[in-house]
Amino acid sequence: MEEDDVTIREQNFHSQVREYIICFLLFAVLYIVSYCIITRYKRKSDEQEDEDAVVNRISMYLCTFTLAVSGGAVLLLPFSIISNEILLSLPKNYYIQWLNGSLIHGLWNLVSLFSNLCLFVLMPFAYFFLESEGFAGSKKGIKARVLETFVMLFLLALLILGIVWVASALIDNDAASMESLYDLWEFYLPYLYSCISLMGGLLLLMCTPVGLSRMFTVMGQLLVKPTILEDLDEQMYLIQLQEEALHHKLNGSVSHHHLPPDSQHLYKELDSVQTQRNKLERRRKASAWEKNLLYPIVMLILLAGTAISVFLVALNILYLLVDETALPKASTDPGIGNMSLSTFGVVQAVVEIILMIYLMVSSVVGFYSLRIFQGLTPRKDDTTMTTIIGCCVSILVLSSALPVMSRTLGITRFDLLGDFGRFNWLGNFYIVLSYNLLFAVVTTLCLVRKFTSAVREELLKALGLDKLNLSNSPADAESSKLSANGHQKTL
């Protein structure tokens, strides 16, 4: 009997060690990828060897850790879904015994823990540490900046503690809820993270529909559009003439040792013309299959992904109206590898994973497309550490809310594990139903607005209202700029 107990303890120990090693390897891969991404956008002028360089380097490492946690939150639900299907297909395979329910639950708990750590500790520390200079009268240095940073973190913690305590007292003013707020680890932090997840869900609700419509424009810029009734050689000739004319104006001004008042405008116009010339050269060099086959296929895939997402949301609304057990809060955990939550098996699981990744990419695109967040748009080799911190916090909030949004919208039926399934608002029928309705309606309106923009422009021109600037969306403005690549006859 004692030998059996020792054997069981050894097996549990080896299983835990194996899970820790797997988690470490997965996180190491995400950390390396995140480091490459941040170094690609980080401003190179910040790389000087002094006190500020040390502070920037520490902040960059913290941002890399946060971005890696964000990647883990994005891949958490897809990894769980595909693991469940693999365990169902190969239940007794020796080489996948490491893939079990304990590992999946451990990953969910680690992502939840690290998300709280990054959101409430590491990112505020990185920002305050970057902006700190030390208290007045104290000796300058790293220690003084660290001391000021910890003092600011303590004051921020008190501020957040008071705000959440007052908000909870106003919403649920009873003795039990007031006493539960004193339990910092078991109630207060999950409650605070629940509020953050609700904010992240609302941010996703605002960004994802915009991103779904914006994806067509972004892919249209990355790919080469089909050439229909266009003479690229003629357009190239006109662009070259316009570029030569601008060079002649600027060279003539420089030779006379004075610049005209509109020299800045001429330089901007020259940059625009050179950009158009590069686009035309790319279109000329593109192969026939890239121009005539790849672009329509990608557009059809985007349209199909958006249509399937809206259809699944509409189907989930019907489920919510018919059966209250469709609420994410009412879900019960069947265990990993016990039953399939996809009606069509592996095929549906793959489609769900593709849709979740597509929604995450669309939400990021929509986030940077909103005017209020355009200042956070990273630029290659020219992004300050403060902007990188803002980007990492935003992506962490979006990625942490992605599993909750996917389950709330009915994109997948996989249960939320760990602290993700303990959010209070997931059990509210009216909040979940309103969330689904808003997503379906706003996404449909954004797509209709996107695909009818050309018709609206023609109607405004026909009615003589085009000079009133009634349609001033960024997409319309961008399309009007790109129309210069067409048959432009004026120089």
Tab-separated table of C-alpha atoms in Angstrom, residues 11-450:
chain	number	residue	atom	x	y	z
A	11	GLN	CA	3.686	10.206	-10.965
A	12	ASN	CA	2.014	13.397	-9.776
A	13	PHE	CA	5.408	15.025	-9.249
A	14	HIS	CA	6.643	14.083	-12.717
A	15	SER	CA	3.340	15.232	-14.219
A	16	GLN	CA	3.621	18.641	-12.534
A	17	VAL	CA	7.246	19.037	-13.616
A	18	ARG	CA	6.294	18.150	-17.180
A	19	GLU	CA	3.463	20.710	-17.149
A	20	TYR	CA	5.790	23.420	-15.835
A	21	ILE	CA	8.334	22.647	-18.562
A	22	ILE	CA	5.655	22.768	-21.279
A	23	CYS	CA	4.283	26.067	-19.966
A	24	PHE	CA	7.813	27.518	-19.814
A	25	LEU	CA	8.585	26.446	-23.397
A	26	LEU	CA	5.329	27.883	-24.728
A	27	PHE	CA	5.900	31.161	-22.917
A	28	ALA	CA	9.528	31.311	-24.096
A	29	VAL	CA	8.379	31.089	-27.717
A	30	LEU	CA	5.798	33.847	-27.164
A	31	TYR	CA	8.399	35.999	-25.392
A	32	ILE	CA	10.904	35.710	-28.259
A	33	VAL	CA	8.240	36.609	-30.830
A	34	SER	CA	7.075	39.562	-28.708
A	35	TYR	CA	10.649	40.789	-28.294
A	36	CYS	CA	11.176	40.744	-32.064
A	37	ILE	CA	7.944	42.697	-32.587
A	38	ILE	CA	8.788	45.384	-30.027
A	39	THR	CA	12.380	45.850	-31.236
A	40	ARG	CA	11.016	46.279	-34.763
A	41	TYR	CA	8.929	49.292	-33.723
A	42	LYS	CA	11.009	50.738	-30.869
A	43	ARG	CA	12.700	54.030	-31.598
A	44	LYS	CA	16.378	53.458	-32.287
A	45	SER	CA	17.413	56.874	-30.978
A	46	ASP	CA	16.553	55.697	-27.460
A	47	GLU	CA	19.513	53.310	-27.446
A	48	GLN	CA	22.072	55.379	-25.544
A	49	GLU	CA	24.215	54.063	-22.696
A	50	ASP	CA	23.120	56.054	-19.652
A	51	GLU	CA	20.540	55.983	-16.876
A	52	ASP	CA	17.649	56.532	-19.285
A	53	ALA	CA	18.880	53.642	-21.396
A	54	VAL	CA	18.666	51.288	-18.393
A	55	VAL	CA	15.154	52.518	-17.610
A	56	ASN	CA	14.085	52.080	-21.237
A	57	ARG	CA	15.549	48.583	-21.330
A	58	ILE	CA	13.704	47.513	-18.166
A	59	SER	CA	10.459	49.000	-19.469
A	60	MET	CA	10.957	47.208	-22.767
A	61	TYR	CA	11.402	43.861	-21.002
A	62	LEU	CA	8.198	44.454	-19.040
A	63	CYS	CA	6.360	45.367	-22.253
A	64	THR	CA	7.705	42.219	-23.901
A	65	PHE	CA	6.408	40.133	-21.000
A	66	THR	CA	2.993	41.811	-21.279
A	67	LEU	CA	2.806	41.270	-25.029
A	68	ALA	CA	3.727	37.604	-24.546
A	69	VAL	CA	0.903	37.235	-22.009
A	70	SER	CA	-1.442	38.865	-24.535
A	71	GLY	CA	-0.407	36.315	-27.140
A	72	GLY	CA	-1.062	33.543	-24.630
A	73	ALA	CA	-4.549	34.928	-23.942
A	74	VAL	CA	-5.310	35.004	-27.664
A	75	LEU	CA	-4.123	31.420	-28.222
A	76	LEU	CA	-5.649	30.082	-25.009
A	77	LEU	CA	-9.110	29.199	-26.302
A	78	PRO	CA	-7.928	27.891	-29.723
A	79	PHE	CA	-5.323	25.715	-28.001
A	80	SER	CA	-7.957	24.323	-25.619
A	81	ILE	CA	-10.408	23.574	-28.441
A	82	ILE	CA	-7.875	21.791	-30.625
A	83	SER	CA	-6.514	19.889	-27.595
A	84	ASN	CA	-10.011	18.658	-26.761
A	85	GLU	CA	-10.524	17.385	-30.317
A	86	ILE	CA	-7.095	15.699	-30.386
A	87	LEU	CA	-7.778	13.894	-27.108
A	88	LEU	CA	-11.126	12.710	-28.456
A	89	SER	CA	-9.578	11.471	-31.696
A	90	LEU	CA	-6.514	9.826	-30.084
A	91	PRO	CA	-7.480	8.993	-26.506
A	92	LYS	CA	-4.811	6.327	-25.871
A	93	ASN	CA	-1.915	7.640	-27.926
A	94	TYR	CA	1.282	7.543	-25.875
A	95	TYR	CA	2.817	10.636	-27.502
A	96	ILE	CA	-0.008	12.972	-26.465
A	97	GLN	CA	-0.365	11.891	-22.854
A	98	TRP	CA	1.190	15.197	-21.830
A	99	LEU	CA	-1.865	16.936	-23.298
A	100	ASN	CA	-4.405	16.590	-20.504
A	101	GLY	CA	-6.997	18.541	-18.574
A	102	SER	CA	-4.563	19.483	-15.819
A	103	LEU	CA	-2.275	21.234	-18.322
A	104	ILE	CA	-5.177	23.127	-19.930
A	105	HIS	CA	-6.541	24.278	-16.568
A	106	GLY	CA	-3.055	25.298	-15.513
A	107	LEU	CA	-2.612	27.404	-18.644
A	108	TRP	CA	-5.939	29.182	-18.040
A	109	ASN	CA	-4.998	29.943	-14.437
A	110	LEU	CA	-1.518	31.171	-15.401
A	111	VAL	CA	-2.864	33.463	-18.135
A	112	SER	CA	-5.424	34.898	-15.716
A	113	LEU	CA	-2.760	35.433	-13.048
A	114	PHE	CA	-0.229	37.015	-15.409
A	115	SER	CA	-2.917	39.213	-16.990
A	116	ASN	CA	-3.746	40.656	-13.572
A	117	LEU	CA	-0.050	41.027	-12.784
A	118	CYS	CA	0.711	42.875	-16.030
A	119	LEU	CA	-2.382	45.049	-15.960
A	120	PHE	CA	-2.217	46.183	-12.323
A	121	VAL	CA	1.506	45.982	-11.488
A	122	LEU	CA	3.981	45.664	-14.360
A	123	MET	CA	2.556	48.174	-16.834
A	124	PRO	CA	1.893	50.909	-14.250
A	125	PHE	CA	5.400	50.284	-12.891
A	126	ALA	CA	6.902	50.562	-16.396
A	127	TYR	CA	5.073	53.834	-17.076
A	128	PHE	CA	5.865	55.478	-13.729
A	129	PHE	CA	9.442	54.205	-13.867
A	130	LEU	CA	9.845	55.708	-17.324
A	131	GLU	CA	8.424	59.085	-16.272
A	132	SER	CA	10.087	59.254	-12.844
A	133	GLU	CA	13.031	61.496	-12.029
A	134	GLY	CA	13.349	61.032	-8.262
A	135	PHE	CA	11.952	63.188	-5.469
A	136	ALA	CA	13.095	66.765	-5.153
A	137	GLY	CA	16.153	67.059	-2.934
A	138	SER	CA	17.092	63.383	-3.168
A	139	LYS	CA	20.142	62.027	-4.930
A	140	LYS	CA	19.431	61.271	-8.577
A	141	GLY	CA	19.823	57.738	-9.844
A	142	ILE	CA	18.058	54.444	-10.422
A	143	LYS	CA	17.285	53.955	-6.721
A	144	ALA	CA	15.576	57.344	-6.483
A	145	ARG	CA	13.458	56.590	-9.547
A	146	VAL	CA	12.526	53.145	-8.201
A	147	LEU	CA	11.477	54.696	-4.876
A	148	GLU	CA	9.303	57.292	-6.602
A	149	THR	CA	7.777	54.579	-8.778
A	150	PHE	CA	6.805	52.416	-5.781
A	151	VAL	CA	5.280	55.412	-4.015
A	152	MET	CA	3.209	56.214	-7.116
A	153	LEU	CA	2.132	52.573	-7.372
A	154	PHE	CA	1.030	52.575	-3.737
A	155	LEU	CA	-1.015	55.753	-4.251
A	156	LEU	CA	-2.530	54.307	-7.428
A	157	ALA	CA	-3.475	51.095	-5.592
A	158	LEU	CA	-5.198	53.121	-2.873
A	159	LEU	CA	-7.057	55.136	-5.501
A	160	ILE	CA	-8.271	52.050	-7.382
A	161	LEU	CA	-9.158	50.302	-4.125
A	162	GLY	CA	-11.309	53.229	-3.054
A	163	ILE	CA	-13.021	53.601	-6.430
A	164	VAL	CA	-13.935	49.911	-6.677
A	165	TRP	CA	-15.022	49.788	-3.031
A	166	VAL	CA	-17.354	52.779	-3.507
A	167	ALA	CA	-18.676	51.409	-6.809
A	168	SER	CA	-19.428	48.023	-5.241
A	169	ALA	CA	-21.127	49.710	-2.296
A	170	LEU	CA	-23.344	51.740	-4.621
A	171	ILE	CA	-24.268	48.774	-6.820
A	172	ASP	CA	-24.752	46.096	-4.150
A	173	ASN	CA	-25.165	47.717	-0.747
A	174	ASP	CA	-25.513	44.808	1.644
A	175	ALA	CA	-23.431	43.516	4.524
A	176	ALA	CA	-22.222	40.381	2.724
A	177	SER	CA	-20.833	42.236	-0.284
A	178	MET	CA	-19.232	44.882	1.919
A	179	GLU	CA	-17.467	42.265	4.015
A	180	SER	CA	-16.363	40.327	0.939
A	181	LEU	CA	-14.432	43.352	-0.287
A	182	TYR	CA	-12.019	42.887	2.602
A	183	ASP	CA	-11.033	39.524	1.108
A	184	LEU	CA	-8.406	40.902	-1.253
A	185	TRP	CA	-7.315	37.716	-3.040
A	186	GLU	CA	-10.518	35.669	-3.269
A	187	PHE	CA	-13.018	38.404	-4.067
A	188	TYR	CA	-11.533	41.847	-4.621
A	189	LEU	CA	-9.039	41.046	-7.385
A	190	PRO	CA	-11.481	38.771	-9.327
A	191	TYR	CA	-14.129	41.481	-8.970
A	192	LEU	CA	-11.736	44.129	-10.258
A	193	TYR	CA	-10.650	41.883	-13.135
A	194	SER	CA	-14.322	41.254	-13.917
A	195	CYS	CA	-14.827	45.012	-14.306
A	196	ILE	CA	-11.753	45.222	-16.540
A	197	SER	CA	-13.036	42.300	-18.634
A	198	LEU	CA	-16.371	44.084	-19.062
A	199	MET	CA	-14.511	47.191	-20.248
A	200	GLY	CA	-12.451	45.014	-22.600
A	201	GLY	CA	-15.633	43.409	-23.920
A	202	LEU	CA	-17.131	46.831	-24.585
A	203	LEU	CA	-13.904	47.914	-26.283
A	204	LEU	CA	-14.038	44.796	-28.469
A	205	LEU	CA	-17.677	45.570	-29.231
A	206	MET	CA	-16.598	49.010	-30.416
A	207	CYS	CA	-13.471	47.963	-32.339
A	208	THR	CA	-14.395	44.622	-33.940
A	209	PRO	CA	-17.255	45.798	-36.213
A	210	VAL	CA	-15.113	48.707	-37.396
A	211	GLY	CA	-12.195	46.355	-37.973
A	212	LEU	CA	-14.323	43.841	-39.904
A	213	SER	CA	-15.265	46.534	-42.414
A	214	ARG	CA	-11.773	48.041	-42.385
A	215	MET	CA	-10.127	44.686	-43.185
A	216	PHE	CA	-11.337	44.920	-46.791
A	217	THR	CA	-9.535	48.252	-47.221
A	218	VAL	CA	-6.363	46.993	-45.513
A	219	MET	CA	-6.174	43.846	-47.644
A	220	GLY	CA	-6.927	45.938	-50.734
A	221	GLN	CA	-3.827	48.005	-49.945
A	222	LEU	CA	-1.619	44.969	-49.333
A	223	LEU	CA	-2.728	43.045	-52.426
A	224	VAL	CA	-2.666	43.972	-56.103
A	225	LYS	CA	-6.114	44.698	-57.478
A	226	PRO	CA	-7.208	43.290	-60.845
A	227	THR	CA	-6.503	45.472	-63.862
A	228	ILE	CA	-9.807	46.064	-65.646
A	229	LEU	CA	-10.002	48.557	-68.535
A	230	GLU	CA	-6.867	50.329	-67.304
A	231	ASP	CA	-3.750	51.287	-69.208
A	232	LEU	CA	-0.962	51.037	-66.658
A	233	ASP	CA	1.674	52.243	-69.118
A	234	GLU	CA	-0.245	55.456	-69.739
A	235	GLN	CA	-0.728	56.035	-66.002
A	236	MET	CA	2.972	55.376	-65.410
A	237	TYR	CA	3.908	57.881	-68.116
A	238	LEU	CA	1.682	60.574	-66.589
A	239	ILE	CA	3.040	59.970	-63.100
A	240	GLN	CA	6.617	60.237	-64.378
A	241	LEU	CA	5.798	63.539	-66.108
A	242	GLN	CA	4.259	64.896	-62.927
A	243	GLU	CA	7.290	63.802	-60.887
A	244	GLU	CA	9.688	65.438	-63.367
A	245	ALA	CA	7.678	68.661	-63.250
A	246	LEU	CA	7.863	68.767	-59.453
A	247	HIS	CA	11.607	68.035	-59.493
A	248	HIS	CA	12.077	70.845	-62.010
A	249	LYS	CA	10.207	73.302	-59.788
A	250	LEU	CA	12.187	72.367	-56.696
A	251	ASN	CA	15.561	72.328	-58.493
A	252	GLY	CA	14.836	75.700	-60.090
A	253	SER	CA	13.995	77.183	-56.707
A	254	VAL	CA	17.194	75.821	-55.146
A	255	SER	CA	19.338	77.125	-58.019
A	256	HIS	CA	17.980	80.629	-57.432
A	257	HIS	CA	18.913	80.314	-53.709
A	258	HIS	CA	15.377	80.862	-52.487
A	259	LEU	CA	12.472	78.532	-51.770
A	260	PRO	CA	8.893	79.432	-52.728
A	261	PRO	CA	6.320	79.846	-49.945
A	262	ASP	CA	4.628	76.568	-50.935
A	263	SER	CA	7.843	74.507	-50.872
A	264	GLN	CA	6.529	72.268	-48.100
A	265	HIS	CA	3.439	71.593	-50.157
A	266	LEU	CA	5.594	70.727	-53.160
A	267	TYR	CA	7.651	68.242	-51.120
A	268	LYS	CA	4.487	66.595	-49.816
A	269	GLU	CA	3.076	66.411	-53.332
A	270	LEU	CA	6.349	64.883	-54.546
A	271	ASP	CA	6.190	62.210	-51.837
A	272	SER	CA	2.605	61.448	-52.819
A	273	VAL	CA	3.530	61.136	-56.487
A	274	GLN	CA	6.473	58.850	-55.687
A	275	THR	CA	4.190	56.658	-53.582
A	276	GLN	CA	1.744	56.399	-56.479
A	277	ARG	CA	4.588	55.537	-58.843
A	278	ASN	CA	5.775	52.739	-56.548
A	279	LYS	CA	2.254	51.330	-56.404
A	280	LEU	CA	1.949	51.421	-60.172
A	281	GLU	CA	5.324	49.685	-60.564
A	282	ARG	CA	4.200	46.982	-58.193
A	283	ARG	CA	0.988	46.509	-60.165
A	284	ARG	CA	2.947	46.243	-63.402
A	285	LYS	CA	5.355	43.649	-61.993
A	286	ALA	CA	2.625	41.516	-60.372
A	287	SER	CA	1.862	38.187	-62.013
A	288	ALA	CA	-1.476	37.440	-63.651
A	289	TRP	CA	-2.615	34.977	-60.967
A	290	GLU	CA	-1.784	37.476	-58.223
A	291	LYS	CA	-3.824	40.216	-59.859
A	292	ASN	CA	-6.769	38.224	-61.175
A	293	LEU	CA	-7.041	35.312	-58.727
A	294	LEU	CA	-5.491	36.104	-55.331
A	295	TYR	CA	-7.343	39.371	-54.716
A	296	PRO	CA	-10.871	37.977	-55.362
A	297	ILE	CA	-10.154	34.869	-53.288
A	298	VAL	CA	-8.949	36.908	-50.290
A	299	MET	CA	-11.959	39.231	-50.525
A	300	LEU	CA	-14.324	36.258	-50.667
A	301	ILE	CA	-12.625	34.708	-47.620
A	302	LEU	CA	-13.014	37.957	-45.662
A	303	LEU	CA	-16.642	38.256	-46.707
A	304	ALA	CA	-17.326	34.620	-45.796
A	305	GLY	CA	-15.648	35.002	-42.395
A	306	THR	CA	-17.677	38.110	-41.595
A	307	ALA	CA	-20.934	36.531	-42.786
A	308	ILE	CA	-20.331	33.363	-40.748
A	309	SER	CA	-19.559	35.430	-37.651
A	310	VAL	CA	-22.780	37.430	-37.966
A	311	PHE	CA	-24.742	34.223	-38.651
A	312	LEU	CA	-23.354	32.533	-35.530
A	313	VAL	CA	-24.207	35.586	-33.441
A	314	ALA	CA	-27.776	35.603	-34.798
A	315	LEU	CA	-28.057	31.884	-34.037
A	316	ASN	CA	-26.773	32.496	-30.515
A	317	ILE	CA	-29.441	35.178	-30.003
A	318	LEU	CA	-32.105	32.588	-30.836
A	319	TYR	CA	-30.513	30.132	-28.389
A	320	LEU	CA	-30.559	32.774	-25.674
A	321	LEU	CA	-34.241	33.524	-26.264
A	322	VAL	CA	-35.197	29.848	-26.215
A	323	ASP	CA	-32.871	28.351	-23.605
A	324	GLU	CA	-31.267	30.220	-20.706
A	325	THR	CA	-28.589	27.545	-20.358
A	326	ALA	CA	-26.933	29.131	-23.412
A	327	LEU	CA	-25.588	31.799	-21.058
A	328	PRO	CA	-21.827	31.536	-20.545
A	329	LYS	CA	-22.372	31.609	-16.780
A	330	ALA	CA	-24.684	28.602	-16.934
A	331	SER	CA	-22.067	26.421	-18.639
A	332	THR	CA	-20.730	23.371	-16.840
A	333	ASP	CA	-17.221	22.105	-17.383
A	334	PRO	CA	-17.420	18.631	-19.010
A	335	GLY	CA	-13.650	18.135	-18.746
A	336	ILE	CA	-11.021	18.087	-21.460
A	337	GLY	CA	-11.263	15.101	-23.795
A	338	ASN	CA	-14.603	13.809	-22.464
A	339	MET	CA	-16.978	15.150	-25.114
A	340	SER	CA	-16.878	17.290	-28.246
A	341	LEU	CA	-18.488	20.702	-28.050
A	342	SER	CA	-18.509	21.044	-31.851
A	343	THR	CA	-21.410	19.566	-33.800
A	344	PHE	CA	-19.282	18.788	-36.867
A	345	GLY	CA	-16.190	17.705	-34.972
A	346	VAL	CA	-12.728	18.768	-36.050
A	347	VAL	CA	-13.948	20.770	-39.059
A	348	GLN	CA	-16.147	23.026	-36.935
A	349	ALA	CA	-13.369	23.348	-34.347
A	350	VAL	CA	-10.945	24.562	-37.026
A	351	VAL	CA	-13.544	27.047	-38.320
A	352	GLU	CA	-14.102	28.363	-34.786
A	353	ILE	CA	-10.359	28.838	-34.263
A	354	ILE	CA	-10.009	30.693	-37.582
A	355	LEU	CA	-12.965	32.933	-36.697
A	356	MET	CA	-11.537	33.772	-33.262
A	357	ILE	CA	-8.150	34.721	-34.700
A	358	TYR	CA	-9.891	36.697	-37.456
A	359	LEU	CA	-11.960	38.584	-34.865
A	360	MET	CA	-8.829	39.374	-32.843
A	361	VAL	CA	-6.975	40.721	-35.892
A	362	SER	CA	-10.053	42.725	-36.879
A	363	SER	CA	-10.368	44.166	-33.374
A	364	VAL	CA	-6.725	45.335	-33.447
A	365	VAL	CA	-7.229	46.874	-36.898
A	366	GLY	CA	-10.434	48.542	-35.727
A	367	PHE	CA	-8.731	49.780	-32.557
A	368	TYR	CA	-6.056	51.652	-34.499
A	369	SER	CA	-8.657	52.865	-37.023
A	370	LEU	CA	-10.646	54.760	-34.381
A	371	ARG	CA	-9.676	58.420	-34.221
A	372	ILE	CA	-9.370	58.438	-30.444
A	373	PHE	CA	-6.679	55.711	-30.565
A	374	GLN	CA	-4.823	56.708	-33.727
A	375	GLY	CA	-2.140	58.385	-31.618
A	376	LEU	CA	-1.122	54.918	-30.352
A	377	THR	CA	-0.414	53.593	-33.835
A	378	PRO	CA	3.143	52.178	-33.788
A	379	ARG	CA	5.606	53.225	-36.474
A	380	LYS	CA	8.594	51.176	-37.518
A	381	ASP	CA	11.787	52.265	-35.718
A	382	ASP	CA	10.029	55.421	-34.506
A	383	THR	CA	7.785	54.482	-31.556
A	384	THR	CA	8.482	55.857	-28.093
A	385	MET	CA	8.397	53.614	-25.031
A	386	THR	CA	5.358	55.474	-23.689
A	387	THR	CA	3.430	54.633	-26.856
A	388	ILE	CA	4.618	51.014	-26.669
A	389	ILE	CA	3.324	50.769	-23.100
A	390	GLY	CA	-0.048	52.128	-24.209
A	391	CYS	CA	-0.162	49.645	-27.088
A	392	CYS	CA	0.722	46.704	-24.820
A	393	VAL	CA	-1.962	47.637	-22.281
A	394	SER	CA	-4.581	48.024	-25.027
A	395	ILE	CA	-3.696	44.715	-26.670
A	396	LEU	CA	-3.689	42.980	-23.265
A	397	VAL	CA	-7.198	44.258	-22.508
A	398	LEU	CA	-8.431	43.185	-25.958
A	399	SER	CA	-6.795	39.757	-25.848
A	400	SER	CA	-7.969	39.034	-22.299
A	401	ALA	CA	-11.545	39.798	-23.325
A	402	LEU	CA	-11.329	37.690	-26.519
A	403	PRO	CA	-12.197	34.311	-24.883
A	404	VAL	CA	-15.104	35.938	-23.048
A	405	MET	CA	-16.379	37.632	-26.219
A	406	SER	CA	-16.060	34.429	-28.264
A	407	ARG	CA	-18.110	32.496	-25.703
A	408	THR	CA	-20.624	35.320	-25.212
A	409	LEU	CA	-21.263	35.677	-28.950
A	410	GLY	CA	-21.600	31.922	-29.426
A	411	ILE	CA	-18.582	31.642	-31.723
A	412	THR	CA	-17.659	28.570	-29.674
A	413	ARG	CA	-19.384	26.437	-27.056
A	414	PHE	CA	-16.177	25.683	-25.193
A	415	ASP	CA	-16.527	26.522	-21.514
A	416	LEU	CA	-14.552	29.336	-19.928
A	417	LEU	CA	-12.138	27.868	-17.402
A	418	GLY	CA	-10.402	29.380	-14.401
A	419	ASP	CA	-11.206	32.946	-13.401
A	420	PHE	CA	-12.561	33.692	-16.872
A	421	GLY	CA	-15.776	31.832	-16.011
A	422	ARG	CA	-16.236	33.655	-12.690
A	423	PHE	CA	-17.133	37.048	-14.143
A	424	ASN	CA	-20.363	38.283	-12.588
A	425	TRP	CA	-21.823	39.929	-15.672
A	426	LEU	CA	-21.722	36.698	-17.706
A	427	GLY	CA	-24.769	35.421	-15.809
A	428	ASN	CA	-26.873	38.488	-16.607
A	429	PHE	CA	-29.289	37.582	-19.399
A	430	TYR	CA	-29.966	41.164	-20.470
A	431	ILE	CA	-26.292	42.121	-20.688
A	432	VAL	CA	-25.415	39.044	-22.782
A	433	LEU	CA	-28.438	39.471	-25.065
A	434	SER	CA	-27.761	43.199	-25.544
A	435	TYR	CA	-24.123	42.435	-26.309
A	436	ASN	CA	-25.104	39.979	-29.047
A	437	LEU	CA	-27.704	42.316	-30.532
A	438	LEU	CA	-25.329	45.282	-30.581
A	439	PHE	CA	-22.564	43.252	-32.211
A	440	ALA	CA	-24.854	41.937	-34.969
A	441	VAL	CA	-26.475	45.324	-35.662
A	442	VAL	CA	-23.266	47.409	-35.563
A	443	THR	CA	-21.332	44.915	-37.728
A	444	THR	CA	-24.116	44.848	-40.306
A	445	LEU	CA	-24.310	48.652	-40.391
A	446	CYS	CA	-20.524	48.988	-40.790
A	447	LEU	CA	-20.502	46.523	-43.688
A	448	VAL	CA	-23.468	48.200	-45.387
A	449	ARG	CA	-21.792	51.583	-44.979
A	450	LYS	CA	-18.552	50.168	-46.368
